[in-house]
Structures are given as structure tokens and as C-alpha cells.
mmCIF file of C-alpha atoms and ligand atoms in Angstrom:
data_model
loop_
_atom_site.group_PDB
_atom_site.id
_atom_site.type_symbol
_atom_site.label_atom_id
_atom_site.label_comp_id
_atom_site.label_asym_id
_atom_site.label_seq_id
_atom_site.Cartn_x
_atom_site.Cartn_y
_atom_site.Cartn_z
ATOM 1 C CA MET A 1 114.211 96.491 73.330
ATOM 2 C CA ALA A 2 115.788 93.711 70.370
ATOM 3 C CA ASN A 3 112.497 93.840 68.537
ATOM 4 C CA LEU A 4 113.979 94.719 65.029
ATOM 5 C CA PHE A 5 115.558 91.452 63.415
ATOM 6 C CA ILE A 6 116.089 93.896 60.135
ATOM 7 C CA PRO A 7 119.074 95.153 58.404
ATOM 8 C CA GLY A 8 118.451 99.027 59.993
ATOM 9 C CA PRO A 9 116.802 100.357 61.202
ATOM 10 C CA THR A 10 118.120 99.105 64.685
ATOM 11 C CA ASP A 11 116.493 99.321 67.526
ATOM 12 C CA VAL A 12 118.109 102.082 69.955
ATOM 13 C CA HIS A 13 119.023 101.908 73.252
ATOM 14 C CA PRO A 14 116.583 104.035 75.957
ATOM 15 C CA GLU A 15 119.478 106.069 77.346
ATOM 16 C CA VAL A 16 120.523 107.141 73.427
ATOM 17 C CA LEU A 17 116.532 107.726 72.732
ATOM 18 C CA GLN A 18 117.019 109.997 76.404
ATOM 19 C CA ALA A 19 120.042 111.654 74.738
ATOM 20 C CA GLN A 20 118.057 113.120 71.686
ATOM 21 C CA SER A 21 116.140 115.277 73.769
ATOM 22 C CA ARG A 22 118.047 117.484 74.755
ATOM 23 C CA PRO A 23 117.472 121.489 74.346
ATOM 24 C CA MET A 24 118.850 122.671 71.248
ATOM 25 C CA ILE A 25 121.864 124.351 71.086
ATOM 26 C CA GLY A 26 122.747 126.247 68.334
ATOM 27 C CA HIS A 27 125.040 125.068 65.459
ATOM 28 C CA ARG A 28 128.040 127.616 65.667
ATOM 29 C CA SER A 29 127.870 127.582 69.263
ATOM 30 C CA GLN A 30 130.771 126.524 71.046
ATOM 31 C CA ALA A 31 128.546 123.880 72.780
ATOM 32 C CA CYS A 32 128.227 122.398 69.585
ATOM 33 C CA VAL A 33 131.976 122.840 68.663
ATOM 34 C CA ASP A 34 133.061 120.802 71.655
ATOM 35 C CA LEU A 35 130.277 118.220 70.888
ATOM 36 C CA ILE A 36 131.583 117.489 67.673
ATOM 37 C CA ALA A 37 135.008 117.868 68.903
ATOM 38 C CA ARG A 38 134.482 114.901 71.520
ATOM 39 C CA THR A 39 132.423 112.643 68.653
ATOM 40 C CA GLN A 40 135.833 112.794 66.504
ATOM 41 C CA PRO A 41 138.153 110.914 68.430
ATOM 42 C CA LYS A 42 135.959 108.251 69.047
ATOM 43 C CA LEU A 43 134.970 108.012 65.564
ATOM 44 C CA ARG A 44 138.787 107.623 64.514
ATOM 45 C CA THR A 45 139.051 104.933 66.673
ATOM 46 C CA LEU A 46 135.918 103.208 65.549
ATOM 47 C CA PHE A 47 136.676 103.238 61.930
ATOM 48 C CA GLY A 48 140.766 103.052 62.794
ATOM 49 C CA THR A 49 141.923 106.019 61.548
ATOM 50 C CA GLU A 50 144.155 109.059 62.729
ATOM 51 C CA GLN A 51 143.131 111.145 59.766
ATOM 52 C CA ARG A 52 139.327 112.641 59.835
ATOM 53 C CA VAL A 53 135.557 111.097 59.897
ATOM 54 C CA PHE A 54 133.144 113.430 58.048
ATOM 55 C CA LEU A 55 129.887 113.881 59.953
ATOM 56 C CA SER A 56 127.119 114.129 57.141
ATOM 57 C CA THR A 57 123.037 115.204 57.834
ATOM 58 C CA SER A 58 122.051 112.320 55.173
ATOM 59 C CA SER A 59 121.662 108.481 54.916
ATOM 60 C CA GLY A 60 124.493 106.641 54.102
ATOM 61 C CA THR A 61 123.746 106.555 50.283
ATOM 62 C CA GLY A 62 124.537 110.792 50.408
ATOM 63 C CA LEU A 63 127.816 109.561 50.759
ATOM 64 C CA GLN A 64 128.173 106.746 48.722
ATOM 65 C CA GLU A 65 126.911 109.582 46.046
ATOM 66 C CA ALA A 66 129.422 112.113 47.623
ATOM 67 C CA SER A 67 132.775 109.822 47.554
ATOM 68 C CA VAL A 68 132.094 109.126 43.340
ATOM 69 C CA ARG A 69 131.655 112.951 43.008
ATOM 70 C CA ASN A 70 134.813 113.680 45.141
ATOM 71 C CA CYS A 71 137.505 110.982 44.105
ATOM 72 C CA VAL A 72 136.607 109.753 40.119
ATOM 73 C CA SER A 73 137.834 111.855 37.346
ATOM 74 C CA GLU A 74 138.986 108.852 35.042
ATOM 75 C CA LYS A 75 136.956 105.108 35.756
ATOM 76 C CA LEU A 76 135.240 103.868 38.404
ATOM 77 C CA LEU A 77 135.728 100.116 38.681
ATOM 78 C CA VAL A 78 132.889 98.892 40.803
ATOM 79 C CA CYS A 79 132.841 95.521 42.713
ATOM 80 C CA VAL A 80 129.578 94.070 42.587
ATOM 81 C CA CYS A 81 128.168 90.769 44.267
ATOM 82 C CA GLY A 82 124.712 91.579 45.394
ATOM 83 C CA ALA A 83 121.944 94.895 45.351
ATOM 84 C CA PHE A 84 124.114 97.420 46.996
ATOM 85 C CA GLY A 85 127.299 97.087 44.494
ATOM 86 C CA GLU A 86 124.584 97.447 41.823
ATOM 87 C CA ARG A 87 123.371 100.741 43.398
ATOM 88 C CA TRP A 88 126.962 101.636 43.638
ATOM 89 C CA PHE A 89 127.120 101.298 39.799
ATOM 90 C CA GLU A 90 124.184 103.430 39.256
ATOM 91 C CA VAL A 91 125.199 106.305 41.407
ATOM 92 C CA ALA A 92 128.060 106.874 39.349
ATOM 93 C CA GLN A 93 126.145 106.497 36.149
ATOM 94 C CA GLN A 94 123.359 109.148 37.580
ATOM 95 C CA ASN A 95 126.535 111.292 38.442
ATOM 96 C CA GLY A 96 128.216 111.337 34.627
ATOM 97 C CA ILE A 97 130.797 109.245 35.992
ATOM 98 C CA PRO A 98 132.632 106.670 33.599
ATOM 99 C CA ALA A 99 132.264 103.028 35.586
ATOM 100 C CA GLU A 100 132.896 99.302 34.777
ATOM 101 C CA LYS A 101 131.859 96.635 36.670
ATOM 102 C CA VAL A 102 133.385 93.775 38.004
ATOM 103 C CA THR A 103 130.568 91.109 38.917
ATOM 104 C CA ALA A 104 130.676 87.902 40.990
ATOM 105 C CA THR A 105 127.632 85.347 41.174
ATOM 106 C CA TRP A 106 124.780 86.308 43.908
ATOM 107 C CA GLY A 107 125.613 84.465 46.937
ATOM 108 C CA GLN A 108 129.740 84.670 46.767
ATOM 109 C CA ALA A 109 132.095 87.314 47.313
ATOM 110 C CA ASN A 110 134.074 89.501 44.890
ATOM 111 C CA THR A 111 137.648 88.390 44.988
ATOM 112 C CA PRO A 112 141.216 89.908 44.753
ATOM 113 C CA GLU A 113 141.911 87.690 41.380
ATOM 114 C CA GLN A 114 138.793 89.379 39.943
ATOM 115 C CA VAL A 115 139.863 92.667 40.399
ATOM 116 C CA GLU A 116 144.158 91.683 39.563
ATOM 117 C CA THR A 117 142.726 90.718 36.133
ATOM 118 C CA ILE A 118 140.281 93.662 34.986
ATOM 119 C CA MET A 119 143.081 95.842 36.748
ATOM 120 C CA LYS A 120 145.737 94.427 34.530
ATOM 121 C CA LYS A 121 143.844 95.051 31.439
ATOM 122 C CA LYS A 122 142.173 98.539 31.799
ATOM 123 C CA VAL A 123 143.021 101.802 33.679
ATOM 124 C CA PHE A 124 140.937 102.764 36.794
ATOM 125 C CA ASP A 125 141.907 105.734 39.536
ATOM 126 C CA ALA A 126 139.278 104.298 41.935
ATOM 127 C CA ILE A 127 137.573 101.186 42.874
ATOM 128 C CA ALA A 128 134.132 100.890 45.135
ATOM 129 C CA ILE A 129 134.062 97.775 47.166
ATOM 130 C CA VAL A 130 130.649 96.396 49.377
ATOM 131 C CA HIS A 131 131.887 95.832 53.126
ATOM 132 C CA ASN A 132 129.016 93.742 53.501
ATOM 133 C CA GLU A 133 126.645 92.808 51.181
ATOM 134 C CA THR A 134 123.438 93.521 52.564
ATOM 135 C CA SER A 135 121.120 91.776 49.849
ATOM 136 C CA THR A 136 123.035 88.308 50.142
ATOM 137 C CA GLY A 137 124.577 88.147 53.405
ATOM 138 C CA VAL A 138 127.755 88.191 51.765
ATOM 139 C CA GLU A 139 131.020 89.923 53.575
ATOM 140 C CA ASN A 140 133.705 90.910 51.237
ATOM 141 C CA PRO A 141 137.413 90.711 51.851
ATOM 142 C CA ILE A 142 138.164 93.977 51.486
ATOM 143 C CA GLN A 143 141.494 93.944 53.226
ATOM 144 C CA ALA A 144 142.898 91.887 50.097
ATOM 145 C CA ILE A 145 140.838 93.280 47.338
ATOM 146 C CA ALA A 146 142.490 97.023 48.461
ATOM 147 C CA SER A 147 145.976 95.386 48.734
ATOM 148 C CA VAL A 148 145.568 94.478 45.311
ATOM 149 C CA ALA A 149 144.678 97.530 43.931
ATOM 150 C CA ARG A 150 146.871 99.301 45.783
ATOM 151 C CA ALA A 151 150.063 97.174 44.346
ATOM 152 C CA LEU A 152 148.845 97.364 40.672
ATOM 153 C CA ASN A 153 147.938 101.320 41.218
ATOM 154 C CA PRO A 154 149.581 103.006 44.247
ATOM 155 C CA GLU A 155 147.610 106.146 43.580
ATOM 156 C CA ILE A 156 143.728 104.398 43.391
ATOM 157 C CA ILE A 157 141.271 105.591 45.524
ATOM 158 C CA VAL A 158 139.582 102.751 47.280
ATOM 159 C CA LEU A 159 135.949 103.495 48.317
ATOM 160 C CA VAL A 160 133.866 101.214 50.686
ATOM 161 C CA ASP A 161 130.300 100.807 51.811
ATOM 162 C CA SER A 162 130.389 99.741 54.498
ATOM 163 C CA VAL A 163 127.206 100.704 56.049
ATOM 164 C CA SER A 164 126.002 97.609 57.374
ATOM 165 C CA ALA A 165 129.377 96.496 59.223
ATOM 166 C CA VAL A 166 130.963 99.485 60.695
ATOM 167 C CA GLY A 167 130.568 99.326 64.700
ATOM 168 C CA GLY A 168 129.573 95.396 64.260
ATOM 169 C CA VAL A 169 133.174 94.069 61.913
ATOM 170 C CA GLU A 170 136.319 95.274 62.310
ATOM 171 C CA ILE A 171 138.012 98.143 60.021
ATOM 172 C CA ARG A 172 140.940 99.138 59.765
ATOM 173 C CA VAL A 173 140.751 102.286 57.277
ATOM 174 C CA ASP A 174 144.455 103.477 57.919
ATOM 175 C CA ASP A 175 146.430 99.815 58.036
ATOM 176 C CA TRP A 176 144.363 98.618 55.028
ATOM 177 C CA GLY A 177 144.667 101.383 52.868
ATOM 178 C CA LEU A 178 140.669 102.638 52.595
ATOM 179 C CA ASP A 179 140.305 106.023 50.960
ATOM 180 C CA VAL A 180 136.542 106.756 51.745
ATOM 181 C CA VAL A 181 134.725 104.341 54.060
ATOM 182 C CA PHE A 182 131.527 105.455 55.006
ATOM 183 C CA THR A 183 128.215 104.032 57.286
ATOM 184 C CA SER A 184 125.246 104.902 57.936
ATOM 185 C CA SER A 185 123.684 106.166 61.590
ATOM 186 C CA GLN A 186 120.658 103.441 61.815
ATOM 187 C CA LYS A 187 122.811 100.095 61.451
ATOM 188 C CA CYS A 188 125.213 98.599 63.463
ATOM 189 C CA LEU A 189 125.669 101.501 65.082
ATOM 190 C CA ALA A 190 122.165 101.463 66.838
ATOM 191 C CA LEU A 191 121.167 105.279 66.054
ATOM 192 C CA PRO A 192 118.458 106.812 64.523
ATOM 193 C CA PRO A 193 118.266 107.262 60.620
ATOM 194 C CA GLY A 194 119.298 110.186 59.453
ATOM 195 C CA MET A 195 122.965 110.706 59.621
ATOM 196 C CA ALA A 196 126.329 109.065 57.964
ATOM 197 C CA PHE A 197 129.860 109.409 58.585
ATOM 198 C CA ALA A 198 132.737 109.036 56.319
ATOM 199 C CA ALA A 199 136.284 108.307 57.205
ATOM 200 C CA VAL A 200 138.299 110.102 54.551
ATOM 201 C CA SER A 201 141.596 109.944 53.623
ATOM 202 C CA ASP A 202 144.252 112.646 53.339
ATOM 203 C CA ARG A 203 144.850 110.836 49.654
ATOM 204 C CA ALA A 204 140.976 111.174 49.265
ATOM 205 C CA LEU A 205 141.302 114.896 49.896
ATOM 206 C CA HIS A 206 143.845 115.453 47.492
ATOM 207 C CA LYS A 207 142.624 113.540 44.831
ATOM 208 C CA ALA A 208 139.422 115.899 45.496
ATOM 209 C CA GLU A 209 141.465 119.091 44.613
ATOM 210 C CA SER A 210 141.946 118.141 41.101
ATOM 211 C CA VAL A 211 138.251 116.837 40.298
ATOM 212 C CA HIS A 212 135.870 119.135 39.157
ATOM 213 C CA HIS A 213 132.027 119.545 39.841
ATOM 214 C CA ARG A 214 132.331 117.705 43.126
ATOM 215 C CA GLY A 215 128.883 119.521 43.853
ATOM 216 C CA TRP A 216 128.056 121.643 46.738
ATOM 217 C CA TYR A 217 126.433 119.891 49.522
ATOM 218 C CA PHE A 218 129.046 117.129 49.425
ATOM 219 C CA ASP A 219 131.932 118.572 48.524
ATOM 220 C CA PHE A 220 134.690 117.047 50.625
ATOM 221 C CA LEU A 221 136.967 120.287 50.554
ATOM 222 C CA LEU A 222 134.670 122.353 52.525
ATOM 223 C CA TYR A 223 133.511 119.407 54.918
ATOM 224 C CA GLU A 224 137.462 119.661 55.822
ATOM 225 C CA LYS A 225 137.296 123.492 55.523
ATOM 226 C CA PHE A 226 134.600 122.969 58.642
ATOM 227 C CA LEU A 227 135.466 120.073 60.477
ATOM 228 C CA LYS A 228 139.096 121.692 61.099
ATOM 229 C CA ARG A 229 137.250 124.304 63.300
ATOM 230 C CA ASN A 230 135.112 121.086 64.728
ATOM 231 C CA LEU A 231 131.874 122.786 62.208
ATOM 232 C CA THR A 232 129.830 121.039 59.426
ATOM 233 C CA PRO A 233 129.322 123.337 56.287
ATOM 234 C CA THR A 234 125.695 123.486 57.096
ATOM 235 C CA THR A 235 123.125 122.810 59.966
ATOM 236 C CA PRO A 236 123.553 119.231 61.101
ATOM 237 C CA ALA A 237 121.314 116.712 62.882
ATOM 238 C CA ILE A 238 121.803 118.444 66.745
ATOM 239 C CA SER A 239 119.919 115.742 67.901
ATOM 240 C CA LEU A 240 121.742 112.846 66.330
ATOM 241 C CA LEU A 241 124.887 114.378 67.632
ATOM 242 C CA PHE A 242 123.802 114.103 71.288
ATOM 243 C CA ALA A 243 122.771 110.505 70.410
ATOM 244 C CA LEU A 244 125.877 109.989 68.919
ATOM 245 C CA ASP A 245 128.166 111.083 71.352
ATOM 246 C CA ALA A 246 126.328 108.965 73.804
ATOM 247 C CA GLN A 247 126.030 105.915 71.821
ATOM 248 C CA LEU A 248 129.832 105.649 70.986
ATOM 249 C CA ASP A 249 130.371 105.848 75.072
ATOM 250 C CA ARG A 250 127.946 103.403 75.454
ATOM 251 C CA ILE A 251 129.818 101.132 72.450
ATOM 252 C CA PHE A 252 133.645 101.684 73.806
ATOM 253 C CA ASP A 253 132.210 100.745 77.663
ATOM 254 C CA GLU A 254 131.119 97.007 75.736
ATOM 255 C CA GLY A 255 134.646 97.358 74.078
ATOM 256 C CA LEU A 256 135.096 96.981 70.039
ATOM 257 C CA GLU A 257 136.158 93.437 70.651
ATOM 258 C CA ASN A 258 133.411 92.318 72.503
ATOM 259 C CA ARG A 259 131.038 94.038 70.170
ATOM 260 C CA PHE A 260 132.504 92.072 67.157
ATOM 261 C CA MET A 261 132.481 89.090 69.279
ATOM 262 C CA ARG A 262 128.774 89.699 70.212
ATOM 263 C CA HIS A 263 128.014 89.980 65.905
ATOM 264 C CA ARG A 264 130.226 87.357 65.367
ATOM 265 C CA ASP A 265 128.095 84.997 68.064
ATOM 266 C CA LEU A 266 124.570 86.171 66.880
ATOM 267 C CA ALA A 267 125.878 85.304 63.175
ATOM 268 C CA ALA A 268 126.997 81.538 63.968
ATOM 269 C CA ARG A 269 123.542 81.082 66.109
ATOM 270 C CA THR A 270 121.442 82.076 63.127
ATOM 271 C CA GLN A 271 122.838 80.551 60.215
ATOM 272 C CA ALA A 272 123.862 77.320 62.036
ATOM 273 C CA TRP A 273 120.205 77.671 62.829
ATOM 274 C CA ALA A 274 119.145 78.613 59.233
ATOM 275 C CA LYS A 275 121.086 75.630 57.902
ATOM 276 C CA GLU A 276 119.494 73.247 59.669
ATOM 277 C CA LYS A 277 115.626 74.296 58.896
ATOM 278 C CA PHE A 278 116.235 75.797 55.555
ATOM 279 C CA ASP A 279 119.536 77.020 53.637
ATOM 280 C CA LEU A 280 121.827 79.766 53.729
ATOM 281 C CA TYR A 281 122.034 81.758 50.479
ATOM 282 C CA ALA A 282 125.786 83.256 51.039
ATOM 283 C CA ASP A 283 128.559 80.605 50.390
ATOM 284 C CA ALA A 284 130.633 78.924 53.325
ATOM 285 C CA GLY A 285 133.348 81.148 53.938
ATOM 286 C CA VAL A 286 131.907 84.714 53.196
ATOM 287 C CA ARG A 287 129.012 84.712 55.525
ATOM 288 C CA SER A 288 128.308 88.080 56.899
ATOM 289 C CA LYS A 289 128.207 88.803 60.494
ATOM 290 C CA THR A 290 125.401 91.287 60.511
ATOM 291 C CA VAL A 291 122.704 89.712 58.328
ATOM 292 C CA THR A 292 121.755 86.341 57.241
ATOM 293 C CA ALA A 293 119.995 85.674 53.763
ATOM 294 C CA VAL A 294 118.089 82.227 54.399
ATOM 295 C CA LYS A 295 117.000 80.486 51.270
ATOM 296 C CA ASN A 296 113.249 79.803 51.866
ATOM 297 C CA THR A 297 113.138 76.494 50.845
ATOM 298 C CA THR A 298 109.820 75.459 53.119
ATOM 299 C CA GLY A 299 107.988 78.036 51.190
ATOM 300 C CA LEU A 300 107.369 80.245 54.825
ATOM 301 C CA ARG A 301 104.917 82.799 53.820
ATOM 302 C CA ILE A 302 107.200 85.570 54.832
ATOM 303 C CA ALA A 303 104.239 88.452 55.265
ATOM 304 C CA GLU A 304 102.303 85.830 57.660
ATOM 305 C CA LEU A 305 105.452 85.056 59.749
ATOM 306 C CA ASN A 306 105.683 88.976 60.115
ATOM 307 C CA GLN A 307 102.417 89.546 61.057
ATOM 308 C CA TYR A 308 102.658 86.298 63.740
ATOM 309 C CA LEU A 309 106.078 88.154 65.143
ATOM 310 C CA ALA A 310 103.955 91.471 64.996
ATOM 311 C CA THR A 311 102.025 89.973 68.004
ATOM 312 C CA HIS A 312 105.814 89.717 69.956
ATOM 313 C CA ASN A 313 106.774 92.913 68.951
ATOM 314 C CA MET A 314 109.426 91.504 66.418
ATOM 315 C CA VAL A 315 109.790 91.853 62.347
ATOM 316 C CA ILE A 316 112.242 90.080 60.221
ATOM 317 C CA ALA A 317 113.338 91.176 56.519
ATOM 318 C CA ASN A 318 111.754 90.211 53.421
ATOM 319 C CA GLY A 319 114.703 89.142 50.590
ATOM 320 C CA TYR A 320 115.932 92.624 48.555
ATOM 321 C CA GLY A 321 116.567 92.933 44.722
ATOM 322 C CA ASN A 322 116.906 90.046 42.584
ATOM 323 C CA ILE A 323 116.263 87.237 45.078
ATOM 324 C CA LYS A 324 113.362 88.969 46.943
ATOM 325 C CA ASP A 325 111.177 85.978 46.646
ATOM 326 C CA ILE A 326 113.489 82.933 47.113
ATOM 327 C CA THR A 327 114.843 84.294 50.150
ATOM 328 C CA PHE A 328 114.201 86.025 53.976
ATOM 329 C CA ARG A 329 116.741 87.712 55.995
ATOM 330 C CA ILE A 330 117.404 87.830 59.765
ATOM 331 C CA GLY A 331 119.467 91.379 60.271
ATOM 332 C CA HIS A 332 121.651 90.428 63.842
ATOM 333 C CA MET A 333 123.326 93.894 64.317
ATOM 334 C CA GLY A 334 123.463 96.805 66.548
ATOM 335 C CA GLU A 335 122.375 96.048 70.097
ATOM 336 C CA LEU A 336 121.059 92.612 69.832
ATOM 337 C CA ASP A 337 121.584 89.917 72.268
ATOM 338 C CA LEU A 338 121.535 86.040 72.273
ATOM 339 C CA GLN A 339 118.612 85.896 74.114
ATOM 340 C CA SER A 340 116.515 87.792 72.369
ATOM 341 C CA LEU A 341 117.732 86.100 68.959
ATOM 342 C CA GLU A 342 116.674 82.260 70.761
ATOM 343 C CA THR A 343 113.169 84.025 71.634
ATOM 344 C CA LEU A 344 112.939 85.228 67.644
ATOM 345 C CA ILE A 345 114.186 81.422 66.990
ATOM 346 C CA ASP A 346 111.094 79.820 68.687
ATOM 347 C CA LEU A 347 108.355 81.475 67.186
ATOM 348 C CA VAL A 348 110.163 80.875 63.869
ATOM 349 C CA ASP A 349 110.091 77.769 64.397
ATOM 350 C CA LYS A 350 107.046 77.692 66.096
ATOM 351 C CA PHE A 351 105.186 79.543 63.220
ATOM 352 C CA SER A 352 106.641 76.885 60.668
ATOM 353 C CA SER A 353 105.274 73.913 62.130
ATOM 354 C CA GLN A 354 102.007 75.410 62.354
ATOM 355 C CA ASN A 355 102.042 76.216 58.619
ATOM 356 C CA ASN A 356 103.471 72.760 57.917
ATOM 357 C CA GLN A 357 101.073 71.084 59.805
ATOM 358 C CA SER A 358 98.325 73.330 58.214
ATOM 359 C CA LEU A 359 99.778 72.365 54.298
ATOM 360 C CA ASP A 360 99.676 68.866 55.339
ATOM 361 C CA HIS A 361 96.057 69.168 55.795
ATOM 362 C CA GLY A 362 95.242 71.122 53.124
ATOM 363 C CA SER A 363 93.444 73.542 55.096
ATOM 364 C CA SER A 364 94.425 77.476 56.184
ATOM 365 C CA GLN A 365 93.056 77.555 59.584
ATOM 366 C CA VAL A 366 96.363 77.756 61.777
ATOM 367 C CA HIS A 367 97.215 80.681 59.825
ATOM 368 C CA THR A 368 93.869 82.587 60.880
ATOM 369 C CA GLU A 369 94.491 81.277 64.317
ATOM 370 C CA ILE A 370 98.177 82.374 64.710
ATOM 371 C CA ARG A 371 97.268 86.093 63.611
HETATM 372 C C1 PLP B 1 121.258 99.698 54.155
HETATM 373 C C2 PLP B 1 122.515 99.568 52.767
HETATM 374 C C3 PLP B 1 122.405 101.084 52.165
HETATM 375 C C4 PLP B 1 121.919 102.401 52.339
HETATM 376 O O1 PLP B 1 121.692 102.913 53.285
HETATM 377 P P1 PLP B 1 121.090 104.731 53.574
HETATM 378 O O2 PLP B 1 121.602 104.912 55.042
HETATM 379 O O3 PLP B 1 119.081 103.875 53.604
HETATM 380 O O4 PLP B 1 121.580 105.188 52.399
HETATM 381 C C5 PLP B 1 123.749 100.906 51.266
HETATM 382 N N1 PLP B 1 124.572 100.406 51.484
HETATM 383 C C6 PLP B 1 124.316 99.131 52.558
HETATM 384 C C7 PLP B 1 125.435 97.873 52.075
HETATM 385 C C8 PLP B 1 123.332 98.805 53.089
HETATM 386 O O5 PLP B 1 123.108 97.455 54.161
#
């Protein structure tokens, strides 16, 4: 295992892959009701909520669209500090929902001060924040931002894209006053892609009651009606539900605190190495615990590096969005351990030194050799 050093999909444990191959059951059967009922308390613990966690057969972006469709009737304030914040603004626009951005310089985090300034001038009924900006490797201070927004407007709905954080980084939906927090199956939760999960507050559901044209597939009120009976409105990806049930058990066997600590350790090791050999894109103090954006200061050819890594069944990620060509990214989320990270680092160092040698001699021979 431990081959995918990309920010999703991540490696899936063989036991979890095995769980997916169980014989099919009907989605209205007692067995499916029991399955959904079994996962609910585990999901609630994971998100830090006593409210509810919706199960969606879509990728995470489906629930991003759902959150703006269900929870905004006036205007959405979108915190942007990278490509996934921009995505959120586009999703709002394409759904005809008025939205305004508050933007941080890429590599920096959005701040409570920024949000306070704009909220003192204008009225918003919802605010959207990316928990962990996967393009720049920045973690946003969502607790502080939510707290400032709530102080200025007690009714505001706080929407959080925690796709690359839930399961790798602590999140406390109820304590932090968050309303919709979604994640995808294929990131820190280390499940195959195909499902997404959203903790949704009573306040968000109450708001949805007053919002028109919520859509049908992602209507939160319909989800709630079915989830009360441990069902989903339409046929869920049942194989993935089997996998989810098994993986949540594995996650709690490891222990949430241990899992968060493992992600912190992986980030610390990756970032210490990257700072020494290259440079880091994100500012100190806001660096992500699940993905590192490395400034490609030595002009490493990432496609060639990945060809080399592929011979060891490993892969890292390109830069993303506007910073595609000046960065590369190392995902350290899911089931990865320090030992496989050390192996990856050794291989990148080896490739780098061969790369430098070939540059010194003005020849591309080394590249041909290691291919
Ligand atoms: C991966 C990612 C997404 C997109 O998730 P999908 O499951 O592909 O829809 C959205 N936001 C962030 C922060 C991500 O890392």
C-alpha cells in the first residue's frame, strides 16, 4: 500500500476493498436500514455533531452545490484563498445565487478580520469557507472565522468545504457553530471515490424551509425525511456504504486523536524536507496537515519524476490552478505512514540529484536511464 501521495483519491486498505465486494442488498431492505443506522453515530462522532450526517452518492462537489442551493436566499460571502474557494464562487454563480468574494493572497489564509470588515459593510445570509485549501496547502482558521461571522449575524449559515480535512484534521461542527460541513469519501477517509458526507445543522434545515428551488436530487429536506428512517431518497452506492462501515471501525480503532497526530507528523516531516530542498508555498503558521504545496525552486520536471516514481508504484501531484507550473504537491492524507513517506522522500532526493547532475553536464542522458 501507500502509493498515492496525491490529495485524493488515497490508498484504500485491503479490508475495506474487501468489504465492497459483499453481495448486493436492496436499498429499501432492513439490511440497508441497519447499515445506515450503524454508520450514523460513527459519522456524527467523526464530524463532532449530535445532529445528523447526510449520505450522498456524488463526489464532494455535489454537496457543495447542495449547500448553496439549500442555504442561501439573499447573498453568499465566499472566502477565497485558492482554487477551491474560487470553485465555490463559481458554483454559486452557476446556480444563480448572488455571491461576493473576500480574497486572501494565495499562500495565505482567510482571516476573521477580513470577514469582519466586509460583514460590517454588507449583509450576507451565508458564508462559505474552505477548511483546507488543497491547491495552496493552506488550512483556514474556520473556528475563528465562524465565530466572528456568528457574532455579527447570529442567523448566518456557515458552509464549510472540509473535503481534504475531515478524517485527518479535527473538526467540531457543533462546538464551532458550523452549519453544513461536507467531505468526500476519497480523501482523508481513505475510501474509494463515489460518496460524500455532510454534517447539517438544525439551523441549516430550518433555513432550507424558506429557500425556493432547492433542486430535487440534493434537497436537504428530502434527505432529512429519509434519513429519519435510515434511508436515502434515491439508491445509494451500497458497496461504498459497506466500505464506509468497515473503514469507520478502522478509524476508531486507530483513534481519532492518533489519526490527527499521524497527519500532523506526516505534514511536519514533509514540510521540513521541502523547506530544506525546495521552498514552501504556504505561509508559516497556516500550513496544511494533509497536503503540502512545494515551490518548485529547482525546476524539477514533475512528469519525469512521476515516471520514475511509477517504477516504485508511487505518484505525487502536479500544482493546481494558477500555480500549476510553479509548484508540485505531496498529499499526506488517509492511511499513509511515516515509513512510506521516507521511501518517497529518498526517491525524490535520488531523482533530484540525478536531475542536477544531468543539468550540470548539459545532457539528458540520466533521464533516459531512470525512466
Ligand atoms: C478534492 C477537493 C474537492 C473536490 O472534491 P470532489 O470529491 O472531487 O468533488 C473540493 N474541495 C477541496 C478542498 C478538495 O480538496
